[in-house]
Amino acid sequence: MVSPNDPAYPNLPATSWAVLGMLTHSEPLTGYDAKKWADWSIGFFYWSPSISQVYAELKKLESLGLAESRVVTQAGERDRREYAITELGTRAARDWSREAPVEAPVLKHGVMLRLWMGHLNKPEELKAIVRAHIENIEGQRAQAALRAEHSRAEPGWAFPTMSLTWATRYFDAELDLARALLDDIDEAARQLATVKHKDGLGNPVPIEPGRWRAIEDFLED
Amino acid sequence: MVSPNDPAYPNLPATSWAVLGMLTHSEPLTGYDAKKWADWSIGFFYWSPSISQVYAELKKLESLGLAESRVVTQAGERDRREYAITELGTRAARDWSREAPVEAPVLKHGVMLRLWMGHLNKPEELKAIVRAHIENIEGQRAQAALRAEHSRAEPGWAFPTMSLTWATRYFDAELDLARALLDDIDEAARQLATVKHKDGLGNPVPIEPGRWRAIEDFLED
DNA sequence: GTGTACATGTAATCCGTTACATGATTCC
DNA sequence: GGAATCATGTAACGGATTACATGTACAC
């Protein structure tokens, strides 16, 4: 039984909507094409899929009636399976993108995790990690900027272009934050020096920072 | 056979190192405590775990000799299993955080994914999504700032404090970017209007934006 | 002849979640 | 009396990856 407040779109992971979204943008795509486009664009802010997952997602969308496929045979070429969005799929994509609950972005920042346990290593080593991170991000920033430029020239791609522009600015912000960390690391190390001792390996570790249980009341918010 | 270039730490997902990292910071923790601390701090930039995974990770760390546990019985309280890091674990955590390859952060930005397919809906509806997103992030920002403040007062927590400060700035940047989107959406919609037609539902969709395959040479970078 | 791009898929596995099961204590 | 917190775990499942299998065309 469908209540009047049930969503007008099937319950699928955002990843499936990403694939369907690609189909709303273009003429029929093969799995191979979808993988390339996702890497080129969506990968900066949501998803850079494995090729096998793309094929699986397309198959699933078709089984749900949101997409349909046909096999294209051409002389001197391997057969390709081209997927196109259906009317049902277009409506579902539209409804999902308008009505889905707004969820906070999810970040997995491995570099920050390592800095979180920065008391385990010397400041110079931590800063080397951050410098390598900055180089990484500079590369990604340049790539996003170039792609935004290319995308801008493509009629109908105003929103993908906006996303790439956003990604470029996002990397700029990430670079600012990372550069600030270079000083923050020294400051934190100085701070820790006032409470540290030396362990068996001669590296700084904090003295009994106090048990979580004992201080949790203080930390409530 | 171990080659001289093999890493000095076992090959584990970053998540396991996060749990071990908590153990480097404090006296013995229960799974329940670890979950709370992770949510309170690491969740902003890496990981907000399910409680069942925390228990599983701790068990795994113990089986690898990186942590050890004992059951604590207290009158009038349920038994608790407290985990402490071992010497081997401390060395492994130190080596991992210093030597692991620097990987780019992974972002899953559902809101941006929906804007990427913004041609499916009206600009006002897209802006409503962004406004809800801004409210979300303002809340997270406030929380991170408060926690950074609390953390700062705790001796030995200089690096966790630095991470929370970073998270606060990160949310500030995210807010700047989101606010800029409110104008960018109108601009993109105006841009699209020059190439759009009306579909059966009266909503704007782009006309044949050109097939991915046909333009990919142009987009190489 | 070697590598890369095109092209599609299956199988095994991993990481992590949700659902479930259990039970004491404390606060309203 | 009921909800929330403390506290620990198992089982089932889902989302996504890597490894594997296969084969053509084209450039160097």
CSV table of C-alpha atoms (C1' of nucleotides) in Angstrom, one decimal:
chain,number,residue,atom,x,y,z
A,1,MET,CA,0.0,0.0,0.0
A,2,VAL,CA,1.3,3.4,-1.0
A,3,SER,CA,0.7,6.2,1.4
A,4,PRO,CA,0.3,9.7,-0.1
A,5,ASN,CA,3.6,10.8,1.4
A,6,ASP,CA,5.6,8.0,-0.1
A,7,PRO,CA,8.3,9.3,-2.5
A,8,ALA,CA,7.6,9.3,-6.2
A,9,TYR,CA,10.8,7.6,-7.0
A,10,PRO,CA,12.3,4.2,-6.2
A,11,ASN,CA,14.6,3.8,-3.3
A,12,LEU,CA,18.1,3.5,-4.8
A,13,PRO,CA,21.5,4.5,-3.7
A,14,ALA,CA,22.7,7.9,-4.9
A,15,THR,CA,25.2,6.1,-7.1
A,16,SER,CA,22.4,4.6,-9.2
A,17,TRP,CA,21.0,8.1,-9.7
A,18,ALA,CA,24.3,9.3,-10.8
A,19,VAL,CA,24.3,6.8,-13.6
A,20,LEU,CA,20.7,7.7,-14.5
A,21,GLY,CA,21.7,11.4,-14.4
A,22,MET,CA,24.3,10.8,-17.0
A,23,LEU,CA,21.6,9.3,-19.2
A,24,THR,CA,19.4,12.4,-18.8
A,25,HIS,CA,22.3,14.4,-20.2
A,26,SER,CA,23.0,12.6,-23.4
A,27,GLU,CA,22.1,10.3,-26.2
A,28,PRO,CA,22.6,6.6,-25.6
A,29,LEU,CA,25.7,5.7,-23.6
A,30,THR,CA,27.6,2.4,-23.3
A,31,GLY,CA,28.9,1.3,-19.9
A,32,TYR,CA,32.4,2.2,-21.1
A,33,ASP,CA,31.3,5.7,-22.0
A,34,ALA,CA,29.5,6.2,-18.7
A,35,LYS,CA,32.6,5.2,-16.8
A,36,LYS,CA,34.7,7.7,-18.7
A,37,TRP,CA,32.2,10.5,-18.2
A,38,ALA,CA,31.8,9.8,-14.5
A,39,ASP,CA,35.6,9.8,-14.0
A,40,TRP,CA,35.9,13.0,-16.0
A,41,SER,CA,33.2,14.9,-14.1
A,42,ILE,CA,31.3,13.3,-11.2
A,43,GLY,CA,34.4,11.9,-9.8
A,44,PHE,CA,35.4,15.3,-8.4
A,45,PHE,CA,32.5,15.5,-6.0
A,46,TYR,CA,30.8,12.2,-5.7
A,47,TRP,CA,31.9,9.1,-7.4
A,48,SER,CA,34.6,7.6,-9.5
A,49,PRO,CA,33.2,4.1,-10.2
A,50,SER,CA,34.8,0.8,-11.1
A,51,ILE,CA,33.9,-0.3,-14.6
A,52,SER,CA,32.2,-3.5,-13.4
A,53,GLN,CA,29.9,-1.5,-11.1
A,54,VAL,CA,28.8,0.7,-14.0
A,55,TYR,CA,27.7,-2.3,-16.0
A,56,ALA,CA,25.9,-3.6,-13.0
A,57,GLU,CA,24.1,-0.3,-12.3
A,58,LEU,CA,23.0,0.0,-15.9
A,59,LYS,CA,21.6,-3.5,-15.9
A,60,LYS,CA,19.7,-2.7,-12.7
A,61,LEU,CA,18.3,0.5,-14.1
A,62,GLU,CA,17.0,-1.4,-17.1
A,63,SER,CA,15.4,-4.1,-14.9
A,64,LEU,CA,13.6,-1.3,-13.1
A,65,GLY,CA,12.3,0.2,-16.4
A,66,LEU,CA,14.3,3.4,-15.8
A,67,ALA,CA,16.5,2.7,-18.8
A,68,GLU,CA,16.5,0.6,-21.9
A,69,SER,CA,19.2,-0.9,-24.0
A,70,ARG,CA,19.9,-2.2,-27.5
A,71,VAL,CA,22.9,-3.9,-28.9
A,72,VAL,CA,24.6,-2.0,-31.7
A,73,THR,CA,26.6,-4.0,-34.2
A,74,GLN,CA,29.1,-2.3,-36.5
A,75,ALA,CA,31.4,-3.8,-39.0
A,76,GLY,CA,35.0,-4.0,-37.8
A,77,GLU,CA,33.9,-3.2,-34.2
A,78,ARG,CA,33.0,-5.1,-31.1
A,79,ASP,CA,29.3,-5.1,-30.3
A,80,ARG,CA,28.2,-2.4,-28.0
A,81,ARG,CA,25.2,-2.2,-25.7
A,82,GLU,CA,23.8,1.3,-25.7
A,83,TYR,CA,21.6,2.5,-22.8
A,84,ALA,CA,19.0,5.3,-23.1
A,85,ILE,CA,16.7,6.7,-20.4
A,86,THR,CA,13.0,6.0,-20.5
A,87,GLU,CA,10.2,8.4,-19.8
A,88,LEU,CA,9.7,6.7,-16.4
A,89,GLY,CA,13.4,7.1,-15.8
A,90,THR,CA,13.4,10.8,-16.6
A,91,ARG,CA,10.5,11.4,-14.2
A,92,ALA,CA,12.2,9.3,-11.5
A,93,ALA,CA,15.5,11.2,-11.8
A,94,ARG,CA,13.7,14.5,-11.7
A,95,ASP,CA,11.7,13.6,-8.6
A,96,TRP,CA,14.6,12.2,-6.8
A,97,SER,CA,16.8,15.2,-7.4
A,98,ARG,CA,14.1,17.5,-6.3
A,99,GLU,CA,12.6,15.6,-3.3
A,100,ALA,CA,15.3,13.4,-1.8
A,101,PRO,CA,16.2,14.4,1.7
A,102,VAL,CA,19.2,16.8,1.9
A,103,GLU,CA,22.1,14.8,3.4
A,104,ALA,CA,25.4,16.1,4.7
A,105,PRO,CA,28.4,15.4,2.5
A,106,VAL,CA,30.6,12.5,3.6
A,107,LEU,CA,34.3,13.1,3.8
A,108,LYS,CA,37.1,10.6,4.2
A,109,HIS,CA,40.2,12.6,4.8
A,110,GLY,CA,43.1,10.1,5.4
A,111,VAL,CA,45.6,12.9,5.8
A,112,MET,CA,43.6,14.6,8.5
A,113,LEU,CA,43.2,11.2,10.3
A,114,ARG,CA,47.0,10.9,10.4
A,115,LEU,CA,47.4,14.4,11.7
A,116,TRP,CA,44.8,13.7,14.3
A,117,MET,CA,47.3,11.2,15.8
A,118,GLY,CA,50.2,13.7,15.1
A,119,HIS,CA,51.5,13.2,18.6
A,120,LEU,CA,53.0,9.9,17.3
A,121,ASN,CA,55.5,11.6,15.0
A,122,LYS,CA,57.8,14.6,14.6
A,123,PRO,CA,56.4,17.8,13.2
A,124,GLU,CA,58.7,17.7,10.2
A,125,GLU,CA,57.3,14.4,9.2
A,126,LEU,CA,53.8,15.5,9.5
A,127,LYS,CA,54.5,18.6,7.4
A,128,ALA,CA,56.0,16.4,4.7
A,129,ILE,CA,52.7,14.5,4.6
A,130,VAL,CA,50.9,17.8,4.2
A,131,ARG,CA,53.2,19.0,1.5
A,132,ALA,CA,52.6,15.8,-0.5
A,133,HIS,CA,48.9,16.3,0.0
A,134,ILE,CA,49.2,19.9,-1.3
A,135,GLU,CA,50.9,18.7,-4.4
A,136,ASN,CA,48.2,16.1,-5.0
A,137,ILE,CA,45.4,18.7,-4.6
A,138,GLU,CA,47.2,21.2,-6.8
A,139,GLY,CA,47.1,18.6,-9.6
A,140,GLN,CA,43.4,17.8,-9.0
A,141,ARG,CA,42.7,21.5,-9.0
A,142,ALA,CA,44.4,22.1,-12.3
A,143,GLN,CA,42.5,19.2,-13.8
A,144,ALA,CA,39.1,20.4,-12.6
A,145,ALA,CA,39.8,23.9,-13.8
A,146,LEU,CA,40.7,22.6,-17.3
A,147,ARG,CA,37.6,20.4,-17.4
A,148,ALA,CA,35.4,23.2,-16.3
A,149,GLU,CA,36.7,25.3,-19.2
A,150,HIS,CA,36.1,22.5,-21.7
A,151,SER,CA,32.7,21.8,-20.2
A,152,ARG,CA,31.7,25.4,-20.5
A,153,ALA,CA,32.0,25.3,-24.3
A,154,GLU,CA,29.5,22.4,-24.5
A,155,PRO,CA,25.9,23.6,-25.0
A,156,GLY,CA,23.5,22.0,-22.5
A,157,TRP,CA,26.2,21.3,-19.9
A,158,ALA,CA,25.6,24.4,-17.8
A,159,PHE,CA,25.0,22.4,-14.6
A,160,PRO,CA,27.9,19.9,-15.1
A,161,THR,CA,30.0,23.0,-15.7
A,162,MET,CA,28.8,24.6,-12.5
A,163,SER,CA,29.8,21.4,-10.6
A,164,LEU,CA,33.3,21.5,-12.1
A,165,THR,CA,33.7,25.2,-11.2
A,166,TRP,CA,32.6,24.4,-7.7
A,167,ALA,CA,35.1,21.6,-7.6
A,168,THR,CA,37.9,24.0,-8.7
A,169,ARG,CA,36.9,26.4,-5.9
A,170,TYR,CA,36.7,23.5,-3.5
A,171,PHE,CA,40.3,22.4,-4.2
A,172,ASP,CA,41.4,26.0,-3.7
A,173,ALA,CA,39.8,26.0,-0.3
A,174,GLU,CA,41.4,22.7,0.5
A,175,LEU,CA,44.7,24.2,-0.4
A,176,ASP,CA,44.2,27.2,1.8
A,177,LEU,CA,43.3,24.9,4.7
A,178,ALA,CA,46.3,22.6,4.1
A,179,ARG,CA,48.8,25.5,3.9
A,180,ALA,CA,47.4,26.8,7.2
A,181,LEU,CA,48.1,23.3,8.7
A,182,LEU,CA,51.8,23.7,8.1
A,183,ASP,CA,51.9,26.4,10.9
A,184,ASP,CA,49.3,24.7,13.0
A,185,ILE,CA,51.4,21.5,13.2
A,186,ASP,CA,54.3,23.5,14.7
A,187,GLU,CA,51.9,25.2,17.1
A,188,ALA,CA,50.4,21.9,18.2
A,189,ALA,CA,53.8,20.3,18.7
A,190,ARG,CA,54.9,23.3,20.8
A,191,GLN,CA,51.7,22.9,22.8
A,192,LEU,CA,52.3,19.2,23.3
A,193,ALA,CA,56.0,19.7,24.4
A,194,THR,CA,54.7,21.2,27.6
A,195,VAL,CA,53.2,17.9,28.6
A,196,LYS,CA,55.3,15.3,26.8
A,197,HIS,CA,57.8,12.7,27.9
A,198,LYS,CA,60.0,10.4,25.9
A,199,ASP,CA,59.1,6.8,25.3
A,200,GLY,CA,61.4,3.9,24.6
A,201,LEU,CA,61.8,4.9,20.9
A,202,GLY,CA,62.7,8.5,21.8
A,203,ASN,CA,59.6,9.9,20.2
A,204,PRO,CA,57.2,12.2,21.8
A,205,VAL,CA,53.9,10.8,23.2
A,206,PRO,CA,51.5,12.5,25.5
A,207,ILE,CA,51.4,11.7,29.1
A,208,GLU,CA,48.1,10.2,30.3
A,209,PRO,CA,45.8,12.7,28.6
A,210,GLY,CA,43.0,11.7,30.9
A,211,ARG,CA,40.5,9.1,30.4
A,212,TRP,CA,37.6,9.7,28.1
A,213,ARG,CA,35.1,8.4,30.6
A,214,ALA,CA,36.4,10.8,33.2
A,215,ILE,CA,36.0,13.9,31.2
A,216,GLU,CA,33.0,13.3,29.1
A,217,ASP,CA,30.7,15.4,31.2
A,218,PHE,CA,33.0,18.4,30.5
A,219,LEU,CA,32.8,17.7,26.8
A,220,GLU,CA,29.1,17.5,26.3
A,221,ASP,CA,27.6,19.8,23.7
B,1,MET,CA,59.6,-13.3,2.3
B,2,VAL,CA,59.8,-9.7,3.4
B,3,SER,CA,61.6,-7.4,1.1
B,4,PRO,CA,63.5,-4.4,2.6
B,5,ASN,CA,61.0,-2.0,1.2
B,6,ASP,CA,57.9,-3.6,2.7
B,7,PRO,CA,56.1,-1.4,5.1
B,8,ALA,CA,56.8,-1.7,8.8
B,9,TYR,CA,53.0,-1.9,9.6
B,10,PRO,CA,50.3,-4.4,8.7
B,11,ASN,CA,48.0,-3.7,5.8
B,12,LEU,CA,44.8,-2.5,7.4
B,13,PRO,CA,42.0,-0.1,6.3
B,14,ALA,CA,42.4,3.4,7.6
B,15,THR,CA,39.4,2.8,9.8
B,16,SER,CA,41.3,0.3,11.9
B,17,TRP,CA,44.1,2.8,12.3
B,18,ALA,CA,41.5,5.3,13.5
B,19,VAL,CA,40.5,3.0,16.3
B,20,LEU,CA,44.2,2.2,17.2
B,21,GLY,CA,44.8,6.0,17.1
B,22,MET,CA,42.2,6.5,19.8
B,23,LEU,CA,44.0,3.9,21.9
B,24,THR,CA,47.3,5.9,21.5
B,25,HIS,CA,45.6,8.9,23.0
B,26,SER,CA,44.1,7.5,26.1
B,27,GLU,CA,43.9,5.0,28.9
B,28,PRO,CA,42.0,1.9,28.2
B,29,LEU,CA,38.8,2.4,26.2
B,30,THR,CA,35.7,0.2,25.9
B,31,GLY,CA,34.0,-0.2,22.5
B,32,TYR,CA,31.3,2.1,23.7
B,33,ASP,CA,33.7,4.8,24.7
B,34,ALA,CA,35.6,4.5,21.4
B,35,LYS,CA,32.3,4.9,19.5
B,36,LYS,CA,31.5,8.1,21.4
B,37,TRP,CA,34.9,9.6,20.9
B,38,ALA,CA,34.9,8.8,17.2
B,39,ASP,CA,31.6,10.5,16.8
B,40,TRP,CA,32.7,13.4,18.8
B,41,SER,CA,35.9,14.1,16.9
B,42,ILE,CA,37.0,11.8,14.0
B,43,GLY,CA,33.5,11.9,12.5
B,44,PHE,CA,34.0,15.4,11.2
B,45,PHE,CA,36.8,14.5,8.8
B,46,TYR,CA,36.9,10.7,8.5
B,47,TRP,CA,34.6,8.3,10.1
B,48,SER,CA,31.5,8.1,12.2
B,49,PRO,CA,31.3,4.3,12.8
B,50,SER,CA,28.5,2.0,13.7
B,51,ILE,CA,28.9,0.6,17.2
B,52,SER,CA,29.0,-3.0,15.9
B,53,GLN,CA,32.0,-2.1,13.7
B,54,VAL,CA,33.8,-0.6,16.6
B,55,TYR,CA,33.6,-3.9,18.5
B,56,ALA,CA,34.7,-5.8,15.5
B,57,GLU,CA,37.7,-3.5,14.9
B,58,LEU,CA,38.8,-3.8,18.5
B,59,LYS,CA,38.6,-7.6,18.3
B,60,LYS,CA,40.6,-7.6,15.2
B,61,LEU,CA,43.3,-5.3,16.6
B,62,GLU,CA,43.6,-7.6,19.6
B,63,SER,CA,43.9,-10.7,17.3
B,64,LEU,CA,46.8,-8.9,15.6
B,65,GLY,CA,48.5,-8.2,18.9
B,66,LEU,CA,48.1,-4.4,18.4
B,67,ALA,CA,45.8,-4.1,21.4
B,68,GLU,CA,45.0,-6.2,24.4
B,69,SER,CA,41.9,-6.3,26.5
B,70,ARG,CA,40.7,-7.2,30.0
B,71,VAL,CA,37.2,-7.6,31.4
B,72,VAL,CA,36.5,-5.2,34.2
B,73,THR,CA,33.8,-6.2,36.7
B,74,GLN,CA,32.3,-3.6,39.0
B,75,ALA,CA,29.6,-4.0,41.6
B,76,GLY,CA,26.2,-2.8,40.3
B,77,GLU,CA,27.6,-2.4,36.7
B,78,ARG,CA,27.6,-4.5,33.6
B,79,ASP,CA,31.0,-6.0,32.8
B,80,ARG,CA,33.1,-3.9,30.5
B,81,ARG,CA,35.9,-5.0,28.2
B,82,GLU,CA,38.7,-2.4,28.2
B,83,TYR,CA,41.2,-2.2,25.4
B,84,ALA,CA,44.7,-0.9,25.7
B,85,ILE,CA,47.3,-0.5,23.0
B,86,THR,CA,50.4,-2.7,23.1
B,87,GLU,CA,54.0,-1.7,22.4
B,88,LEU,CA,53.6,-3.4,19.0
B,89,GLY,CA,50.5,-1.4,18.3
B,90,THR,CA,52.1,1.9,19.2
B,91,ARG,CA,54.9,1.2,16.9
B,92,ALA,CA,52.6,0.1,14.1
B,93,ALA,CA,50.4,3.2,14.5
B,94,ARG,CA,53.4,5.5,14.5
B,95,ASP,CA,54.8,3.8,11.3
B,96,TRP,CA,51.5,3.8,9.5
B,97,SER,CA,50.8,7.5,10.2
B,98,ARG,CA,54.3,8.4,9.1
B,99,GLU,CA,54.8,6.1,6.1
B,100,ALA,CA,51.5,5.3,4.5
B,101,PRO,CA,51.1,6.7,1.0
B,102,VAL,CA,49.4,10.1,0.9
B,103,GLU,CA,45.9,9.6,-0.7
B,104,ALA,CA,43.5,12.2,-1.9
B,105,PRO,CA,40.5,12.7,0.3
B,106,VAL,CA,37.3,11.1,-0.8
B,107,LEU,CA,34.2,13.2,-1.0
B,108,LYS,CA,30.6,12.0,-1.4
B,109,HIS,CA,28.6,15.2,-2.0
B,110,GLY,CA,25.0,14.2,-2.6
B,111,VAL,CA,23.8,17.8,-2.9
B,112,MET,CA,26.3,18.5,-5.7
B,113,LEU,CA,25.3,15.3,-7.5
B,114,ARG,CA,21.8,16.6,-7.6
B,115,LEU,CA,22.9,20.0,-8.8
B,116,TRP,CA,25.0,18.3,-11.5
B,117,MET,CA,21.6,17.2,-13.0
B,118,GLY,CA,20.1,20.6,-12.3
B,119,HIS,CA,18.7,20.8,-15.8
B,120,LEU,CA,15.9,18.5,-14.5
B,121,ASN,CA,14.4,21.0,-12.2
B,122,LYS,CA,13.6,24.6,-11.7
B,123,PRO,CA,16.2,26.9,-10.3
B,124,GLU,CA,14.0,27.8,-7.3
B,125,GLU,CA,13.8,24.2,-6.3
B,126,LEU,CA,17.6,23.7,-6.7
B,127,LYS,CA,18.2,26.8,-4.5
B,128,ALA,CA,15.9,25.4,-1.8
B,129,ILE,CA,18.1,22.3,-1.7
B,130,VAL,CA,21.2,24.5,-1.3
B,131,ARG,CA,19.5,26.5,1.4
B,132,ALA,CA,18.7,23.3,3.4
B,133,HIS,CA,22.3,22.2,2.8
B,134,ILE,CA,23.6,25.5,4.2
B,135,GLU,CA,21.5,25.1,7.3
B,136,ASN,CA,22.8,21.6,7.8
B,137,ILE,CA,26.4,22.8,7.5
B,138,GLU,CA,25.9,25.8,9.8
B,139,GLY,CA,24.8,23.3,12.5
B,140,GLN,CA,27.9,21.1,11.9
B,141,ARG,CA,30.1,24.2,11.9
B,142,ALA,CA,28.8,25.3,15.2
B,143,GLN,CA,29.3,21.9,16.7
B,144,ALA,CA,32.8,21.6,15.5
B,145,ALA,CA,33.7,25.0,16.8
B,146,LEU,CA,32.4,24.2,20.2
B,147,ARG,CA,34.2,20.9,20.3
B,148,ALA,CA,37.4,22.5,19.2
B,149,GLU,CA,37.1,24.8,22.2
B,150,HIS,CA,36.5,22.0,24.6
B,151,SER,CA,39.2,20.0,23.2
B,152,ARG,CA,41.7,22.8,23.5
B,153,ALA,CA,41.4,22.8,27.2
B,154,GLU,CA,42.4,19.1,27.4
B,155,PRO,CA,46.2,18.6,27.9
B,156,GLY,CA,47.7,16.2,25.4
B,157,TRP,CA,44.9,16.8,22.8
B,158,ALA,CA,46.7,19.4,20.7
B,159,PHE,CA,46.4,17.4,17.5
B,160,PRO,CA,42.8,16.3,17.9
B,161,THR,CA,42.1,20.0,18.6
B,162,MET,CA,43.9,21.0,15.5
B,163,SER,CA,41.7,18.6,13.5
B,164,LEU,CA,38.6,20.1,15.0
B,165,THR,CA,39.8,23.6,14.2
B,166,TRP,CA,40.5,22.4,10.7
B,167,ALA,CA,37.0,21.0,10.5
B,168,THR,CA,35.5,24.3,11.6
B,169,ARG,CA,37.4,26.1,8.8
B,170,TYR,CA,36.4,23.4,6.4
B,171,PHE,CA,32.7,24.0,7.1
B,172,ASP,CA,33.3,27.7,6.7
B,173,ALA,CA,34.7,27.1,3.3
B,174,GLU,CA,31.8,24.8,2.4
B,175,LEU,CA,29.4,27.5,3.4
B,176,ASP,CA,31.1,30.1,1.2
B,177,LEU,CA,31.0,27.7,-1.7
B,178,ALA,CA,27.3,26.9,-1.1
B,179,ARG,CA,26.4,30.5,-0.9
B,180,ALA,CA,28.1,31.2,-4.2
B,181,LEU,CA,26.0,28.4,-5.7
B,182,LEU,CA,22.8,30.3,-5.1
B,183,ASP,CA,23.9,32.7,-7.8
B,184,ASP,CA,25.6,30.1,-10.0
B,185,ILE,CA,22.3,28.2,-10.2
B,186,ASP,CA,20.5,31.2,-11.7
B,187,GLU,CA,23.4,31.8,-14.1
B,188,ALA,CA,23.4,28.2,-15.2
B,189,ALA,CA,19.6,28.2,-15.7
B,190,ARG,CA,19.9,31.4,-17.8
B,191,GLN,CA,22.6,29.7,-19.8
B,192,LEU,CA,20.5,26.6,-20.4
B,193,ALA,CA,17.5,28.7,-21.4
B,194,THR,CA,19.2,29.6,-24.6
B,195,VAL,CA,19.2,25.9,-25.7
B,196,LYS,CA,16.2,24.4,-23.9
B,197,HIS,CA,12.8,23.3,-25.1
B,198,LYS,CA,9.8,22.2,-23.1
B,199,ASP,CA,9.1,18.6,-22.4
B,200,GLY,CA,5.7,17.0,-21.8
B,201,LEU,CA,5.8,18.0,-18.1
B,202,GLY,CA,6.6,21.6,-18.9
B,203,ASN,CA,10.0,21.4,-17.3
B,204,PRO,CA,13.2,22.4,-19.0
B,205,VAL,CA,15.5,19.8,-20.4
B,206,PRO,CA,18.4,20.3,-22.7
B,207,ILE,CA,18.2,19.6,-26.4
B,208,GLU,CA,20.5,16.9,-27.5
B,209,PRO,CA,23.6,18.2,-25.8
B,210,GLY,CA,25.8,16.2,-28.1
B,211,ARG,CA,26.9,12.7,-27.6
B,212,TRP,CA,29.8,11.9,-25.3
B,213,ARG,CA,31.5,9.7,-27.8
B,214,ALA,CA,31.4,12.4,-30.5
B,215,ILE,CA,33.0,15.1,-28.4
B,216,GLU,CA,35.5,13.2,-26.2
B,217,ASP,CA,38.5,14.2,-28.3
B,218,PHE,CA,37.7,17.8,-27.6
B,219,LEU,CA,37.5,17.1,-23.9
B,220,GLU,CA,40.9,15.3,-23.5
B,221,ASP,CA,43.2,16.7,-20.9
C,1,DG,C1',55.1,-7.8,-31.1
C,2,DT,C1',53.7,-4.8,-27.4
C,3,DG,C1',50.9,-1.9,-25.3
C,4,DT,C1',46.7,0.8,-25.1
C,5,DA,C1',42.0,1.8,-26.0
C,6,DC,C1',37.6,-0.2,-26.9
C,7,DA,C1',34.2,-3.2,-24.9
C,8,DT,C1',31.5,-6.5,-21.6
C,9,DG,C1',30.8,-9.1,-18.1
C,10,DT,C1',31.3,-12.8,-13.7
C,11,DA,C1',33.1,-14.3,-9.2
C,12,DA,C1',35.2,-13.5,-5.0
C,13,DT,C1',35.9,-10.6,-1.5
C,14,DC,C1',35.9,-6.5,1.6
C,15,DC,C1',34.2,-2.9,4.3
C,16,DG,C1',30.6,-1.4,6.7
C,17,DT,C1',25.7,-1.0,7.8
C,18,DT,C1',21.1,-2.3,9.8
C,19,DA,C1',18.5,-5.5,12.4
C,20,DC,C1',18.4,-8.3,16.1
C,21,DA,C1',19.2,-10.1,21.0
C,22,DT,C1',20.1,-9.0,25.8
C,23,DG,C1',20.1,-6.7,30.1
C,24,DA,C1',21.2,-3.3,34.0
C,25,DT,C1',20.8,1.5,35.7
C,26,DT,C1',19.1,6.1,35.9
C,27,DC,C1',16.1,9.9,34.9
C,28,DC,C1',11.5,11.8,34.1
D,1,DG,C1',5.9,2.8,33.7
D,2,DG,C1',8.8,4.3,29.8
D,3,DA,C1',12.8,6.4,27.6
D,4,DA,C1',17.6,7.1,27.5
D,5,DT,C1',22.3,5.6,28.6
D,6,DC,C1',25.5,2.1,29.4
D,7,DA,C1',27.3,-2.1,27.5
D,8,DT,C1',28.4,-6.1,24.2
D,9,DG,C1',27.9,-8.8,20.7
D,10,DT,C1',25.9,-11.9,16.3
D,11,DA,C1',23.7,-12.4,11.7
D,12,DA,C1',22.2,-10.8,7.5
D,13,DC,C1',22.7,-7.9,4.0
D,14,DG,C1',24.3,-4.1,0.7
D,15,DG,C1',27.4,-1.4,-1.9
D,16,DA,C1',31.4,-1.4,-4.1
D,17,DT,C1',36.0,-3.1,-5.1
D,18,DT,C1',39.6,-6.2,-7.2
D,19,DA,C1',40.7,-10.2,-9.9
D,20,DC,C1',39.6,-12.8,-13.6
D,21,DA,C1',38.1,-14.0,-18.4
D,22,DT,C1',37.7,-12.6,-23.3
D,23,DG,C1',38.5,-10.5,-27.6
D,24,DT,C1',39.2,-6.7,-31.5
D,25,DA,C1',41.6,-2.7,-33.5
D,26,DC,C1',45.1,0.4,-33.9
D,27,DA,C1',49.4,2.9,-33.0
D,28,DC,C1',54.4,2.6,-32.1
